[in-house]
Coordinates of C-alpha atoms in Angstrom, one line a residue:
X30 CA 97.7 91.9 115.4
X31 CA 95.5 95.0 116.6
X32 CA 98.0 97.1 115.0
X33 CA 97.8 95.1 111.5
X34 CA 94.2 95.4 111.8
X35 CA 93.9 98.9 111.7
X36 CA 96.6 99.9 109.4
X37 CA 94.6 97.6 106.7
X38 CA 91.6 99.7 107.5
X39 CA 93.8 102.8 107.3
X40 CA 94.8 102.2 103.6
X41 CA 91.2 101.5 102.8
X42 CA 90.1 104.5 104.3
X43 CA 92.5 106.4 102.8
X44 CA 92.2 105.1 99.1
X45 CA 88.2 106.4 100.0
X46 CA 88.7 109.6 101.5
X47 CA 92.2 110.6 101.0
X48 CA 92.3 109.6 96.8
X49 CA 89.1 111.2 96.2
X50 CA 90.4 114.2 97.4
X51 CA 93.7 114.3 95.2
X52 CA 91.5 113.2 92.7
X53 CA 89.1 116.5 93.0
X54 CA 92.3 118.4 92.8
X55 CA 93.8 117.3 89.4
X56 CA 90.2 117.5 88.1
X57 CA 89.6 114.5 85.7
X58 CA 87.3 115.6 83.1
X59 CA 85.9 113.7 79.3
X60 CA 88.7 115.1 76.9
X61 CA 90.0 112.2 74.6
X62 CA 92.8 110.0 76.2
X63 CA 96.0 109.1 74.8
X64 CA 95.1 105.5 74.5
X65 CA 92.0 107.3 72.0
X66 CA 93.8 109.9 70.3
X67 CA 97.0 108.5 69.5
X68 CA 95.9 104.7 69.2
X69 CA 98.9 102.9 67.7
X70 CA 98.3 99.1 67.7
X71 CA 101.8 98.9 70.3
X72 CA 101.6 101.4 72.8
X73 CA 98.7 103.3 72.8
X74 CA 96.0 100.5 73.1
X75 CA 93.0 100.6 75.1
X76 CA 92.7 98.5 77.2
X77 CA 90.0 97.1 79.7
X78 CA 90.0 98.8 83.2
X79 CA 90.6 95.9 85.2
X80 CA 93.5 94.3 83.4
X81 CA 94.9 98.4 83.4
X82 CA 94.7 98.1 87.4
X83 CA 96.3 94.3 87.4
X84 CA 98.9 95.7 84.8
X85 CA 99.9 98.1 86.9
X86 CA 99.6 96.5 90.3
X87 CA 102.6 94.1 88.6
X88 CA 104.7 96.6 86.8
X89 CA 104.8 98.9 90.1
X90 CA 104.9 95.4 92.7
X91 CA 107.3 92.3 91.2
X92 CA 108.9 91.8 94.6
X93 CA 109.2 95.1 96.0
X94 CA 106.8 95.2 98.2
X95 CA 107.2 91.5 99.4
X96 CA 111.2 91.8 99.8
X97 CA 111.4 95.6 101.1
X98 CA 108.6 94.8 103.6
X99 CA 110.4 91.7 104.5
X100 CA 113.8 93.6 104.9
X101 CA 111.7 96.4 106.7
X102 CA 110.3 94.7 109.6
X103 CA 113.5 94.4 110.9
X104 CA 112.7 97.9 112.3
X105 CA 109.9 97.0 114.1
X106 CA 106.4 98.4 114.1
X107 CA 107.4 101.4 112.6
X108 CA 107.3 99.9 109.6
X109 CA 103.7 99.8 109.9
X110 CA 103.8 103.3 110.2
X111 CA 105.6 104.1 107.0
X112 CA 103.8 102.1 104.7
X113 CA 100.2 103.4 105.7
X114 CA 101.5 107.2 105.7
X115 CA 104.1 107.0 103.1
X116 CA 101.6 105.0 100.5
X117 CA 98.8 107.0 101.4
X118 CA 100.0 110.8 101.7
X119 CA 103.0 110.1 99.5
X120 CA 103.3 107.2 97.3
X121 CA 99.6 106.8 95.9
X122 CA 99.3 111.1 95.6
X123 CA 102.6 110.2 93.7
X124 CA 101.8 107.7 91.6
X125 CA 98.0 108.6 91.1
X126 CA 99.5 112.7 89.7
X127 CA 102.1 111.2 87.7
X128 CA 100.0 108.9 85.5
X129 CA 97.6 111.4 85.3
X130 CA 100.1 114.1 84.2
X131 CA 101.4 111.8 81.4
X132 CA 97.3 111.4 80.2
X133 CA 97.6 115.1 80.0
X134 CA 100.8 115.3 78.3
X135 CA 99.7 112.8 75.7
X136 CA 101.3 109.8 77.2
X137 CA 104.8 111.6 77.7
X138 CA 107.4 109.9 79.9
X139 CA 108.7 110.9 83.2
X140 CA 111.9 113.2 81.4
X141 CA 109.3 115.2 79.1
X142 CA 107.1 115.5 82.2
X143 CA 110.2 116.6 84.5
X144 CA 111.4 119.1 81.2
X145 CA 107.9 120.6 80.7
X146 CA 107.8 121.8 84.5
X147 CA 112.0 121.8 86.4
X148 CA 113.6 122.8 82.8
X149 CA 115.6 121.5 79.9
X150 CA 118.7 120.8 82.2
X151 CA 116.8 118.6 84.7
X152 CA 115.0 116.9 81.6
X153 CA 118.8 116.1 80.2
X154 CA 119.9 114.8 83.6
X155 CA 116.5 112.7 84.5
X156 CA 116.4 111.3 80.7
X157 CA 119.9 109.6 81.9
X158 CA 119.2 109.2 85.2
X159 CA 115.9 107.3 84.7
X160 CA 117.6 105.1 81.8
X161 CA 120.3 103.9 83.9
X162 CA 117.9 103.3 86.6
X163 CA 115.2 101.1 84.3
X164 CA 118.7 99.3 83.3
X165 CA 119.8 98.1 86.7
X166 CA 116.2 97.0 87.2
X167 CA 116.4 95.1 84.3
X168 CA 119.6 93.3 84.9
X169 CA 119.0 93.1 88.5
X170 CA 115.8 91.0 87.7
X171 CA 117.4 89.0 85.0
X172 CA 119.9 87.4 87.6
X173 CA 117.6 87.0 90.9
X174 CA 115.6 84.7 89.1
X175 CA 118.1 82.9 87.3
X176 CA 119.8 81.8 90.6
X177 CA 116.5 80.5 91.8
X178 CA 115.5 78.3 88.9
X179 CA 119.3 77.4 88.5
X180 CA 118.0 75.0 91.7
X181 CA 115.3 73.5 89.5
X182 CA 117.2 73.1 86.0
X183 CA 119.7 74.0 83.7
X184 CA 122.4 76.5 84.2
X185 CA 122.4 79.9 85.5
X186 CA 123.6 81.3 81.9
X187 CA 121.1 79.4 80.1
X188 CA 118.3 81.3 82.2
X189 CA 119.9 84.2 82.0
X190 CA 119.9 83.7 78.1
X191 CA 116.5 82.5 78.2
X192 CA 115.3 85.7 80.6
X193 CA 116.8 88.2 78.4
X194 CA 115.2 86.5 74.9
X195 CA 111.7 86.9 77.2
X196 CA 112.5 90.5 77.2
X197 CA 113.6 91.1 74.4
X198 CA 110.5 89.9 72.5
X199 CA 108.1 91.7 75.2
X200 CA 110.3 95.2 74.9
X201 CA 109.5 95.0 71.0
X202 CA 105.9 93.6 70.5
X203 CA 102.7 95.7 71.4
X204 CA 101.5 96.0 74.5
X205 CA 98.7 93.6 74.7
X206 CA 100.4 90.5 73.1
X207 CA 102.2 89.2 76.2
X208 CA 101.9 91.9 78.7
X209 CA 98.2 92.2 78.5
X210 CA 97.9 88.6 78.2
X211 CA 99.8 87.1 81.2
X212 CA 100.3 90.1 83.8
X213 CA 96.8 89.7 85.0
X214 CA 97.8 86.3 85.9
X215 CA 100.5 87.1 88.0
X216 CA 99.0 89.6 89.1
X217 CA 96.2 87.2 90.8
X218 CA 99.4 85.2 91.7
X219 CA 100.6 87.7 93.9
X220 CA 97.4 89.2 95.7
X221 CA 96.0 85.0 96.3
X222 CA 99.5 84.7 97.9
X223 CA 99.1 87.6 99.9
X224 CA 95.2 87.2 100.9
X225 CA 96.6 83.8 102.0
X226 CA 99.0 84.1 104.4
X227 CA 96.5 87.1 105.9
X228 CA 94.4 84.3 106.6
X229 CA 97.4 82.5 107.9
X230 CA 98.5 85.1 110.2
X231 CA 94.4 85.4 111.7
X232 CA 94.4 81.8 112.1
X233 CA 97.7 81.5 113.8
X234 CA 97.5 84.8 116.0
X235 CA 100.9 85.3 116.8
X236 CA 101.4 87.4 119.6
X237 CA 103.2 90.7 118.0
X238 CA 104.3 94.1 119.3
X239 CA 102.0 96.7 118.6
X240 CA 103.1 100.5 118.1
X241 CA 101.9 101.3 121.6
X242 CA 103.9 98.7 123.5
X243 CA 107.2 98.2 122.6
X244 CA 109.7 97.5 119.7
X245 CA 110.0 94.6 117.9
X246 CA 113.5 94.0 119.9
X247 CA 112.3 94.4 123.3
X248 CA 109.6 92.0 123.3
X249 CA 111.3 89.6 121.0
X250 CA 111.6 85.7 122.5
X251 CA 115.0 85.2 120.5
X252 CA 118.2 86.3 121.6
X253 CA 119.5 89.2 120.4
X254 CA 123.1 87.9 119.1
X255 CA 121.3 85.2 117.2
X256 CA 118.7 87.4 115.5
X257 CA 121.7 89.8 114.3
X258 CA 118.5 92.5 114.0
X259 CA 120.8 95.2 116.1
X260 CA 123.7 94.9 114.3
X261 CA 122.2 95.6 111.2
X262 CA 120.4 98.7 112.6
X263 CA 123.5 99.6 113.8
X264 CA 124.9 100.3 110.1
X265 CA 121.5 100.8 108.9
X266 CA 119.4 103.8 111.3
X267 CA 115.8 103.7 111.1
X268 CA 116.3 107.1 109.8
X269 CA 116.7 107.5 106.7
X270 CA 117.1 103.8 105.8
X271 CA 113.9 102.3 106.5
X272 CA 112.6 104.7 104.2
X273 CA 115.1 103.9 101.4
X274 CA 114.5 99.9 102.5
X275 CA 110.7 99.9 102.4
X276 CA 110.3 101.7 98.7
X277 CA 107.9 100.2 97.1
X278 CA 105.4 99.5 99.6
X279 CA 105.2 103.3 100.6
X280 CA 106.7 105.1 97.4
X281 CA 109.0 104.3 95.1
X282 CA 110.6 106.7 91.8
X283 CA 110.3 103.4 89.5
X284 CA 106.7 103.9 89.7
X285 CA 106.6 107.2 87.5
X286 CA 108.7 105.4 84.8
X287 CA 105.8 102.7 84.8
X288 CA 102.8 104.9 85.0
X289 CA 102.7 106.6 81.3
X290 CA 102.5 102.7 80.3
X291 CA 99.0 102.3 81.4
X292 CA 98.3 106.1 80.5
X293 CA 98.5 105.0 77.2
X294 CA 96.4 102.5 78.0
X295 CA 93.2 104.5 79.9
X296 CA 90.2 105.0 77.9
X297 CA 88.8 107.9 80.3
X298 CA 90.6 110.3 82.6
X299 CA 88.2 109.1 85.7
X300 CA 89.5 105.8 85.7
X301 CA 92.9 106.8 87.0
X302 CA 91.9 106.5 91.0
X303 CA 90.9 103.2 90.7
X304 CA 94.0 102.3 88.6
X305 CA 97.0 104.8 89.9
X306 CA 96.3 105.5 93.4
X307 CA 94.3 101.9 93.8
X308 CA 97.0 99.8 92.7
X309 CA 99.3 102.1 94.8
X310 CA 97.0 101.1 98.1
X311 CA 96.6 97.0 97.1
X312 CA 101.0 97.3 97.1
X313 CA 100.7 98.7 100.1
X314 CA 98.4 96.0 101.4
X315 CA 100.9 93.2 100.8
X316 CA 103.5 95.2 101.9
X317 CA 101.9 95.0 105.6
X318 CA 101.1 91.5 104.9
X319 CA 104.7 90.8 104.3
X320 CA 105.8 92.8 107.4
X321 CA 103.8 90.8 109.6
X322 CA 104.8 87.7 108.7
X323 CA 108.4 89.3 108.5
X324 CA 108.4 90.1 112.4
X325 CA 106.6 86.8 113.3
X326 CA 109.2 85.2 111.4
X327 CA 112.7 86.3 112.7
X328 CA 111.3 88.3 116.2
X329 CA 108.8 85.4 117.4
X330 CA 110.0 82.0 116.2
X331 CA 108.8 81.9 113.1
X332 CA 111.0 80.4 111.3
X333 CA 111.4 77.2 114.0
X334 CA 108.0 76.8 112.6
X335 CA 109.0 76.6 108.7
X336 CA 112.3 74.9 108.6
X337 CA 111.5 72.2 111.0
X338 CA 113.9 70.6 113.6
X339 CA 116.5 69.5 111.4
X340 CA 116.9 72.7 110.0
X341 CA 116.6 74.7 113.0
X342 CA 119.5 72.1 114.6
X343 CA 121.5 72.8 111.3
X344 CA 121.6 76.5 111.7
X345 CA 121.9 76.7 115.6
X346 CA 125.1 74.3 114.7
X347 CA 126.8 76.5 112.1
X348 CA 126.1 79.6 114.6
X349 CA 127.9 77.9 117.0
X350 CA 130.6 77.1 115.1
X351 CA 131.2 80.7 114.8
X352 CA 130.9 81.1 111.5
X353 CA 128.9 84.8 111.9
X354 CA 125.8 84.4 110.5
X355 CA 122.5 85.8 111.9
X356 CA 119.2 85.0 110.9
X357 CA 118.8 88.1 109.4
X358 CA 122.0 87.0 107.5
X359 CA 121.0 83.8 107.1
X360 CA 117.6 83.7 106.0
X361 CA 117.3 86.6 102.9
X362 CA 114.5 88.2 101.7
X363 CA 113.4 85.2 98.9
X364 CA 114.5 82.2 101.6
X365 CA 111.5 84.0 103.3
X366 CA 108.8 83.8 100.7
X367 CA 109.9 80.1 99.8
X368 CA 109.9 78.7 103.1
X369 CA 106.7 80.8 104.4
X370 CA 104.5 79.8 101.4
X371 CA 105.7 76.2 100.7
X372 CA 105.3 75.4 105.0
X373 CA 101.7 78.0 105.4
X374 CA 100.5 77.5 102.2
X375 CA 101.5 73.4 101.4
X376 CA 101.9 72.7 97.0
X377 CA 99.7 75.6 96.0
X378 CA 102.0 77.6 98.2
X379 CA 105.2 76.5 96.4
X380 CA 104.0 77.3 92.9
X381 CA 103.1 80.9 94.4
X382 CA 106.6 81.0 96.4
X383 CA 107.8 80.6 93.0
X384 CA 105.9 82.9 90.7
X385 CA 106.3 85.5 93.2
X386 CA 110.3 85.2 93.4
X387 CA 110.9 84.5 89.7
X388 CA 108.0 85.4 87.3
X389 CA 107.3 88.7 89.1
X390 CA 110.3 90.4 89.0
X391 CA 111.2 88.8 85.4
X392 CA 107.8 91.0 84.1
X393 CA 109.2 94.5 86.3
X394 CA 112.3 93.3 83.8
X395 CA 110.7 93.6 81.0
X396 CA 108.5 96.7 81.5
X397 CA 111.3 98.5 82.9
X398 CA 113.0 97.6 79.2
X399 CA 109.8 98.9 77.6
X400 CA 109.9 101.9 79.1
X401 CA 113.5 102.6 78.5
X402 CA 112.8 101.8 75.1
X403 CA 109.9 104.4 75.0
X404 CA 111.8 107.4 76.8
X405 CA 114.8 106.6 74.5
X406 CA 112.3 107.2 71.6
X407 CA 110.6 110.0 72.9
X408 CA 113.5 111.7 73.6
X409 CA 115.3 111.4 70.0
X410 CA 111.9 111.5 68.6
X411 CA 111.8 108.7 67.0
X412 CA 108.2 107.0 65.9
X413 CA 107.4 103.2 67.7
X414 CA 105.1 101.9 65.4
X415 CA 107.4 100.8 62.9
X416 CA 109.5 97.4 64.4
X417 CA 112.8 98.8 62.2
X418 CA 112.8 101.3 64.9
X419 CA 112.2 99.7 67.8
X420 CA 115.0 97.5 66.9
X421 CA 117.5 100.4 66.8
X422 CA 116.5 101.5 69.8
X423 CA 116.6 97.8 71.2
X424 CA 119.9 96.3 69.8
X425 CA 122.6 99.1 71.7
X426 CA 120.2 99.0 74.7
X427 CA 120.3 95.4 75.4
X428 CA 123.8 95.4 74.4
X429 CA 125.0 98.0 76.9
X430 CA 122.5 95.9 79.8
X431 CA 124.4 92.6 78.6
X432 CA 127.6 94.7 79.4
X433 CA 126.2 95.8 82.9
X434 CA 125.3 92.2 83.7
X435 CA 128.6 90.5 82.7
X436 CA 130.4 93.0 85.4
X437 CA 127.5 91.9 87.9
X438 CA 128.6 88.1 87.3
X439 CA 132.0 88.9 87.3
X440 CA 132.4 91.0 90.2
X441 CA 131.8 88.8 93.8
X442 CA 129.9 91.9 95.2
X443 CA 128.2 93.1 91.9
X444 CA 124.4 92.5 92.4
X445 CA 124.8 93.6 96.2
X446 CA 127.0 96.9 94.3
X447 CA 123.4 97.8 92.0
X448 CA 120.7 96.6 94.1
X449 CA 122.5 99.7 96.6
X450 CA 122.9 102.0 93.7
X451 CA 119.4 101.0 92.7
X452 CA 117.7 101.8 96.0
X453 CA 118.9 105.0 96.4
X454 CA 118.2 106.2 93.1
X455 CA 115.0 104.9 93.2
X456 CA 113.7 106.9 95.8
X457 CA 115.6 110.2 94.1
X458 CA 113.5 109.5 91.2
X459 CA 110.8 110.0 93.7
X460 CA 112.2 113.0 94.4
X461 CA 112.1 114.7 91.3
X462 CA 108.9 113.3 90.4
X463 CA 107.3 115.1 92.9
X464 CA 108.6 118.4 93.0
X465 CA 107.7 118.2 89.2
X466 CA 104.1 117.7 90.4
X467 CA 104.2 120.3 92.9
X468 CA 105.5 122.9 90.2
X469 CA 102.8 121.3 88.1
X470 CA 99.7 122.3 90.9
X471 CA 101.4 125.5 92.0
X472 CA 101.1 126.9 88.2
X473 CA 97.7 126.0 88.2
X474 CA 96.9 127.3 91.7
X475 CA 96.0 124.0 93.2
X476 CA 96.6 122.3 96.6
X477 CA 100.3 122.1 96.1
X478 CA 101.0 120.8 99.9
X479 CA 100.0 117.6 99.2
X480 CA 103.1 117.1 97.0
X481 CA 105.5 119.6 98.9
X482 CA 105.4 117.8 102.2
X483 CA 106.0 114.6 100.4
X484 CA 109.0 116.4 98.5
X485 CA 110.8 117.9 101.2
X486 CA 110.8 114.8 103.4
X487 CA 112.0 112.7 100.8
X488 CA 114.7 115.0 99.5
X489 CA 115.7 114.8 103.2
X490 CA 116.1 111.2 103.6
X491 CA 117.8 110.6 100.2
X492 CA 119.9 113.6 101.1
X493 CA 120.5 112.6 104.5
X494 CA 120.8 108.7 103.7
X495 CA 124.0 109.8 101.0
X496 CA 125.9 111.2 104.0
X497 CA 125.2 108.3 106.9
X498 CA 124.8 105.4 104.9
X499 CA 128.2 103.4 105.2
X500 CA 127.8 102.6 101.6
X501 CA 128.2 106.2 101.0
X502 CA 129.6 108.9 102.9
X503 CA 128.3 107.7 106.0
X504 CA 131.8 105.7 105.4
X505 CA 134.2 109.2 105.7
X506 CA 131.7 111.4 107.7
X507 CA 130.7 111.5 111.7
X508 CA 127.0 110.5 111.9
X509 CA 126.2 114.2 113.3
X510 CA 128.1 115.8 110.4
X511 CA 126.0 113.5 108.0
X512 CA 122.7 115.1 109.8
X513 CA 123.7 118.3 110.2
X514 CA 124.2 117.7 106.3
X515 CA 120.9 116.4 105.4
X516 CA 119.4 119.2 107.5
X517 CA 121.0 121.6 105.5
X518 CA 119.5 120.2 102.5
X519 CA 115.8 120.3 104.0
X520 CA 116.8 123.9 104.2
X521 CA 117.7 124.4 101.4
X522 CA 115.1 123.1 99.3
X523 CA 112.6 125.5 101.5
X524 CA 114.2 128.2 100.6
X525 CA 114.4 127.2 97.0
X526 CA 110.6 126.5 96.6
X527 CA 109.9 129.8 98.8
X528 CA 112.0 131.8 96.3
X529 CA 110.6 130.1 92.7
X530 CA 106.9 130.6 94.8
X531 CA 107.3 134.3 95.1
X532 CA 108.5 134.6 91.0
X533 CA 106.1 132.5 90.0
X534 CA 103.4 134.4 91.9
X535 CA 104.6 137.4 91.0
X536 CA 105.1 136.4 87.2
X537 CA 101.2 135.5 87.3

């Protein structure tokens, strides 16, 4: 718990010290906003700063940072590790320079932003890129949720139906109609849910591993074969998978597609620590929250606690029976939050269980719709305020999602299939967002390091993750050719910033 403790403090100490820095070097200054200039009634709307921040919190959260953190402690303690440095030194600086870039760029989208600084081919490839991405978001969250409430009422089709009417009518009407309205409230949802099982865990004191002890494993009091954790670390290597698994508690590319929302949104350019980087740090905060109670959970008992004696008899039985499931194959990511809050947290705890696993990822849906809809428009130049053209843009982009999501339902391995796809590519987009930043403060002969570190390790592990991940090449290629591969790609991406640094320098 020591270790909790002071990575909690960490995050707040580096949302102080840290984000004031990267704030000082962007330089926010009193020029008109977006949101000001180019007021529209639908997109560009001021809005008030705090329901900006809770926006945001919930566009860039839903369940990543619950389910990734959850899927992440598997690793251990080290997942403490790479939430505090990756949200602080890389995913708030990320985040926090992206939304600002869009203020600047009067509310442009992430393929403008990427256009304006890595050229018109990379714009090309990330306008596609970043469409397909926001698409399998989309239908990913459209039939997670349906599956849960299928256990409450009605058919799985008819929520599915019922989901994609939701975001339909969110995608097309302005911005503070229903998203301004109700993300604030699941917003609260979310951080009550995770300020409550904080208290939880202090009350309880479980006795965890900290980083200077040992690993999760070693000091775990169930048996190995029955927690299934090395098996899965077998296939899945800390590196580069925990930093594909834990995304958006750390950093995560679908952030930069939800930023330029709230830019438009931003009534003053000083606002955007608070909002940006902030909202960045409060993820990271449940994403410890969830890894603690992750560990305790599958290394420590846990979940003896939760499912009582009948259902810890019922699982030991079918685990007998040979049947091959581990708890880490037993109990997924949303079996978690559902039998955590409802057992921790009693009635209260069940309604939150719920919102968090069904009503948070339904609104990353829909913003991740809004946002294709936008860089769609942007990129054909077509206007938004009229509803005529939001529906052209609307009709073939739900059509081709409705597409995507009848090969998920009809294929048996389809959602696992995009939530792999969607992983990977998220953290790419990551990739390119930041070396579009780093261009960005080069150019203007600012602190470019803070990006370029940040760059160059995550074009390593996406790089290195393609050729060792079994779900890959990792499937064809030796595990040392995989990392002699991924090596080769830091390299080269040194050399290719070390070249453009000299022409640029020399072109100035």
């Amino acid at each position: 718990m020591i270790t909790l403790g002071l990575s909690l403090l960490a995050l707040l100490v580096g949302y102080l010290i840290y984000g004031k820095f990267v704030a000082r070097v962007f330089g926010p200054d009193d020029r008109p906003t977006p949101a000001v200039a180019k007021a529209d009634g639908v997109d560009f709307v001021p809005l008030p700063t705090w329901k900006i921040f809770m926006i945001q919190f919930l566009n860039i959260a839903g369940t990543g940072p619950i389910f990734g953190a959850i899927m992440g402690a598997w690793y251990g303690p080290a997942a403490y590790l790479w939430i505090v440095l990756g949200c602080v030194f890389a995913g708030a600086v990320h985040d926090y320079l992206s939304g600002m870039l869009s203020v600047r760029h009067e509310g442009a989208n992430l393929p403008e932003l990427v256009g304006a600084y890595l050229g018109r081919n990379t714009r090309r490839l990330m306008l596609v890129f970043s469409v397909l991405l926001l698409m399998m978001v989309g239908v990913v969250f459209v039939y997670s949720p349906a599956i849960i409430l299928e256990t409450l009422a009605g058919t799985k089709m008819e929520w599915i139906v019922a989901i994609f009417i939701y975001y339909i009518v969110a995608t097309m009407l302005p911005i503070d109609k229903i998203i301004g309205k109700i993300y604030p409230l699941f917003a609260f949802s979310l951080l009550f849910m995770a300020a409550a099982l904080l208290v939880g865990l202090l009350v309880k004191r479980p006795d965890l591993p900290e980083l200077w002890t040992a690993t999760a494993a070693a000091n775990s009091n169930v048996p190995a074969a029955l927690l299934g954790a090395d098996s899965f670390m077998g296939t899945n290597p800390l590196f580069p998978c925990l930093f594909i698994t834990i995304a958006c508690g750390a950093i995560s590319g679908f952030h930069a597609t939800q930023s330029p929302l709230m830019a438009r949104c931003m009534k003053h350019e000083k606002l955007g620590r608070p909002i940006f980087y902030g909202a960045m740090i409060t993820e990271g905060l449940v994403a410890l929250i969830w890894a603690t109670v992750s560990m305790y959970f599958f290394y420590y008992g846990g979940w003896r606690e939760v499912v009582g004696s009948e259902g810890v008899e019922a699982f030991l039985a079918q685990y007998a029976a040979g049947d091959g499931k581990t708890l880490v194959q037993y109990f997924d990511a949303p079996t978690v939050v559902k039998l955590v809050c409802e057992n921790w947290l009693g009635v209260a705890g069940g309604i939150l269980a719920l919102l968090g696993v069904v009503a948070a990822p339904i609104t990353s849906g829909d913003t991740a719709f809004r946002s294709a809809r936008l860089i769609i428009a942007e990129a054909i130049h077509v206007g938004q305020r009229s509803i005529k053209n939001r529906l052209a843009i609307c009709v073939p982009m739900f059509a081709a999602a409705v597409a995507l999501l009848v090969w998920q339902m009809e294929n048996p391995n389809g959602f696992n299939i995009i939530w792999q796809y969607f992983g990977w590519a998220n953290q790419t987009l990551s990739v390119f967002t930041l070396w579009t930043i780093t261009v960005y403060l080069t150019q203007r002969r600012k602190p470019f390091v803070i990006t370029l570190v940040p760059a160059l390790f995550m074009t390593t592990v996406c790089s290195t993750f393609l050729f060792v991940s079994p779900q890959a090449f990792g499937r064809f290629l030796p595990a040392t050719v995989g990392y002699g591969l991924g090596a080769a790609a830091l390299v080269t991406a040194c050399v290719w910033f070390l070249m453009w640094y000299r022409r640029s320098i020399a072109e100035q």
